[in-house]
Short mmCIF file of C-alpha atoms in Angstrom, two decimals:
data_model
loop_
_atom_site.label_atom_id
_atom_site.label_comp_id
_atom_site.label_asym_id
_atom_site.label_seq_id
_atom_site.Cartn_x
_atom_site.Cartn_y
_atom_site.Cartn_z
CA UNK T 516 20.45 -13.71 -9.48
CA UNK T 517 18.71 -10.30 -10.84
CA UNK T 518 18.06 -7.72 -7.95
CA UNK T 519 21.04 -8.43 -5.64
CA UNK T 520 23.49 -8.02 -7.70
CA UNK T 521 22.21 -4.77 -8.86
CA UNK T 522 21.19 -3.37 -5.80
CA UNK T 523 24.45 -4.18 -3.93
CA UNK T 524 26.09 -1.82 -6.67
CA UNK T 525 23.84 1.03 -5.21
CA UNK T 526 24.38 -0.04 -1.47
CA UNK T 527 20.67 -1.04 -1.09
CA UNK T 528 19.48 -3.73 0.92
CA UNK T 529 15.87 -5.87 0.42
CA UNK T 530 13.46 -8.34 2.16
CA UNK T 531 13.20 -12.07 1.43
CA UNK T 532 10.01 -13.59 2.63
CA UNK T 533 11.17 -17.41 2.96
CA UNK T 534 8.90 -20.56 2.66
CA UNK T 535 10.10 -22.85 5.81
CA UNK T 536 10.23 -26.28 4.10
CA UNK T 537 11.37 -24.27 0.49
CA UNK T 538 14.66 -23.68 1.91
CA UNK T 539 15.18 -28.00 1.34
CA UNK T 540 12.62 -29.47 -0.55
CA UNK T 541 12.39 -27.09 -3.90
CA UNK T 542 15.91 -26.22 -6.23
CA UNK T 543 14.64 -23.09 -7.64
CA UNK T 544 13.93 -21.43 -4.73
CA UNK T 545 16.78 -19.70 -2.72
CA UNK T 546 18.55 -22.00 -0.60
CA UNK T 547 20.61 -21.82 2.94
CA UNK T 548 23.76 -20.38 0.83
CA UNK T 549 21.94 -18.21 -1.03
CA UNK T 550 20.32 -16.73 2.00
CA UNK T 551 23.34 -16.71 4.18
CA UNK T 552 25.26 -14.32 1.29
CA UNK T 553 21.86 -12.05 1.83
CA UNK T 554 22.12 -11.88 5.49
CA UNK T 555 25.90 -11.76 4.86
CA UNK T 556 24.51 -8.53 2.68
CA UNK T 557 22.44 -6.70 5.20
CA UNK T 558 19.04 -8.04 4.09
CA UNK T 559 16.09 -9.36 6.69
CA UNK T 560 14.98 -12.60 5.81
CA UNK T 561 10.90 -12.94 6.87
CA UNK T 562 8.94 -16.08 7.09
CA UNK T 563 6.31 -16.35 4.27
CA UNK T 564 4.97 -19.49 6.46
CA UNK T 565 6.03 -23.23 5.98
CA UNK T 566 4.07 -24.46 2.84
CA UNK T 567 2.44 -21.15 1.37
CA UNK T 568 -1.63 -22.24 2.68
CA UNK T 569 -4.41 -20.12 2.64
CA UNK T 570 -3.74 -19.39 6.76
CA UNK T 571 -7.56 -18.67 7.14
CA UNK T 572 -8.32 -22.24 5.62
CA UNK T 573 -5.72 -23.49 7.82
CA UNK T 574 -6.22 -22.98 11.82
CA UNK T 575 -5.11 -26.08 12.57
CA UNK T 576 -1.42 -25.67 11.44
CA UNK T 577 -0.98 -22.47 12.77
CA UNK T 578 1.41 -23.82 14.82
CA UNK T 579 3.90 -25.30 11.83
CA UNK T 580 2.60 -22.67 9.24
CA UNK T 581 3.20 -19.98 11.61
CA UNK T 582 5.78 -20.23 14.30
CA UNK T 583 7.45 -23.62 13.31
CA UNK T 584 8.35 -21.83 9.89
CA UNK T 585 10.27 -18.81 12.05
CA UNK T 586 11.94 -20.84 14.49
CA UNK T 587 13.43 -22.97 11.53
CA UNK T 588 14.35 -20.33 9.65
CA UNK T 589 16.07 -18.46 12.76
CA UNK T 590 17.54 -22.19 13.48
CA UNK T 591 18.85 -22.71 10.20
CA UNK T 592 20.03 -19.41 9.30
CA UNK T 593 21.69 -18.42 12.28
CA UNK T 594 19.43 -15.07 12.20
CA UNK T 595 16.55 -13.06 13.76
CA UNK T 596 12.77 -13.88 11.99
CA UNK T 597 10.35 -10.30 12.79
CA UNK T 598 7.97 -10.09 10.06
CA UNK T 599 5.85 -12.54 8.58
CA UNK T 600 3.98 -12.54 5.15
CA UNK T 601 0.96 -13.75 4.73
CA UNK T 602 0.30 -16.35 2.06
CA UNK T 603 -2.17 -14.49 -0.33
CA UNK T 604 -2.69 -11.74 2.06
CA UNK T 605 -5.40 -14.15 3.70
CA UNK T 606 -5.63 -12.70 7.58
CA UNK T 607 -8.11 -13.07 9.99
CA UNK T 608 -8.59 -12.71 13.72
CA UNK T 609 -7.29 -15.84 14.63
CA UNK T 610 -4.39 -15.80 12.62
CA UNK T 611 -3.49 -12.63 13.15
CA UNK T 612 -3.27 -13.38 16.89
CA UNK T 613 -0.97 -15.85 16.22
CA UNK T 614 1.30 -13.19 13.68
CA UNK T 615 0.84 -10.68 16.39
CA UNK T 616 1.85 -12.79 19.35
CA UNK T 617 5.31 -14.08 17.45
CA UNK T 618 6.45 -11.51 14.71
CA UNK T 619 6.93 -7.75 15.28
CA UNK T 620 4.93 -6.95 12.01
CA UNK T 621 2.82 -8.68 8.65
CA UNK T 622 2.53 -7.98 5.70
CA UNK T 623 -0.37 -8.20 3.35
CA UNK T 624 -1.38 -6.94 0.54
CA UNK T 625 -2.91 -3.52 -1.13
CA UNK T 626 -1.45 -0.24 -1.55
CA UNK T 627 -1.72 1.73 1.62
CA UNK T 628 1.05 3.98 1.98
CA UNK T 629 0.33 5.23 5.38
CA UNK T 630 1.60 2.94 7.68
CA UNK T 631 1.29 3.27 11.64
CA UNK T 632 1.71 1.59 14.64
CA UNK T 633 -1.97 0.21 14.10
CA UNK T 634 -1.55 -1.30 11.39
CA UNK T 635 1.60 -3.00 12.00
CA UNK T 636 0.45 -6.71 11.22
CA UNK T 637 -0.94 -5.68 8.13
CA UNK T 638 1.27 -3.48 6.16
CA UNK T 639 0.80 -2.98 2.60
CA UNK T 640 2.42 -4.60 -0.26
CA UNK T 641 2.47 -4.56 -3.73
CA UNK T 642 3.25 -7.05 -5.59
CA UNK T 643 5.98 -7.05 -9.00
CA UNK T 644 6.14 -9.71 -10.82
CA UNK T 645 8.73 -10.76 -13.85
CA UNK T 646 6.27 -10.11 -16.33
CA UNK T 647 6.11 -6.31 -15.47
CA UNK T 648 7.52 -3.78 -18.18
CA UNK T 649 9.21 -0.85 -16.02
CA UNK T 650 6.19 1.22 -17.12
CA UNK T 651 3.90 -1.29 -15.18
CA UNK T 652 6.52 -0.78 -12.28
CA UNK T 653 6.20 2.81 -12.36
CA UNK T 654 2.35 2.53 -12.56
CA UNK T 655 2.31 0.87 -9.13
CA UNK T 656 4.11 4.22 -7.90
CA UNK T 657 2.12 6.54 -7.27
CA UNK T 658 4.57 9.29 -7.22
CA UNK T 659 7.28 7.88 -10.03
CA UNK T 660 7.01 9.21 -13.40
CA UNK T 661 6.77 6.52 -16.43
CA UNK T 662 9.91 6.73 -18.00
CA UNK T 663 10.62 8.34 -21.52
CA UNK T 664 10.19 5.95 -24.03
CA UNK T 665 11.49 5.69 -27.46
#
């Protein structure tokens, strides 16, 4: 209801990273219309797994957590599912052999901004949350300038 509307007036496009069973079971979370208009849009919808668990605590839903939650969302959506988010940014060998073996990339967490084919199932993110001021934004940046303030 905030970003898309402002960054379709500047012709941008985004990633959603989708909880599986969210897309039914929880109202304020976006739901199949909402992501259809997104996809509609240009965005990339990414699986964020099916119920948001600590994936390292969690080897023995891989299967549901994991590929389940893309094959859903590709099911449901009538789109492709690449990347994958991990829950907490909790990776490990064996569920990154599962990411690697399904999804094109991951995403985790930190604030790497060198990205390369190595490092593919582990990019960087940062995470923004509704509580930041545009000064905290532009602290996460390491190139942006704070803006003037009055």
């Amino acid at each position: 209801t905030e970003a898309f509307p402002i960054m379709q007036e500047r012709n941008m496009t985004g990633v959603v990273y989708i909880l599986s069973i969210g897309i039914y079971s929880d109202p304020a979370l976006m739901n199949v219309a909402d992501l259809h208009d997104l996809i509609a849009a240009g965005w990339e919808i990414g699986s964020h797994s099916h119920t948001h668990a600590d994936l390292t605590q969690a080897h023995a839903h891989l299967n549901q957590e994991v590929i389940q939650s893309r094959l859903t969302l590709e099911t449901v959506l009538s789109t492709s599912v690449t990347t994958f988010a991990y829950p907490f940014g909790a990776m490990d060998d064996t569920v990154a052999t599962v990411v690697n073996t399904h999804y094109d990339a991951g995403l985790g967490l930190g604030k790497a901004w060198n990205h390369t084919v190595w490092n593919l199932h582990y990019l960087s993110r940062i995470g923004v949350y509704g509580t930041h001021t545009l000064e905290d934004f532009a602290s996460l940046l390491p190139w942006a300038t704070p803006p003037d303030t009055p």
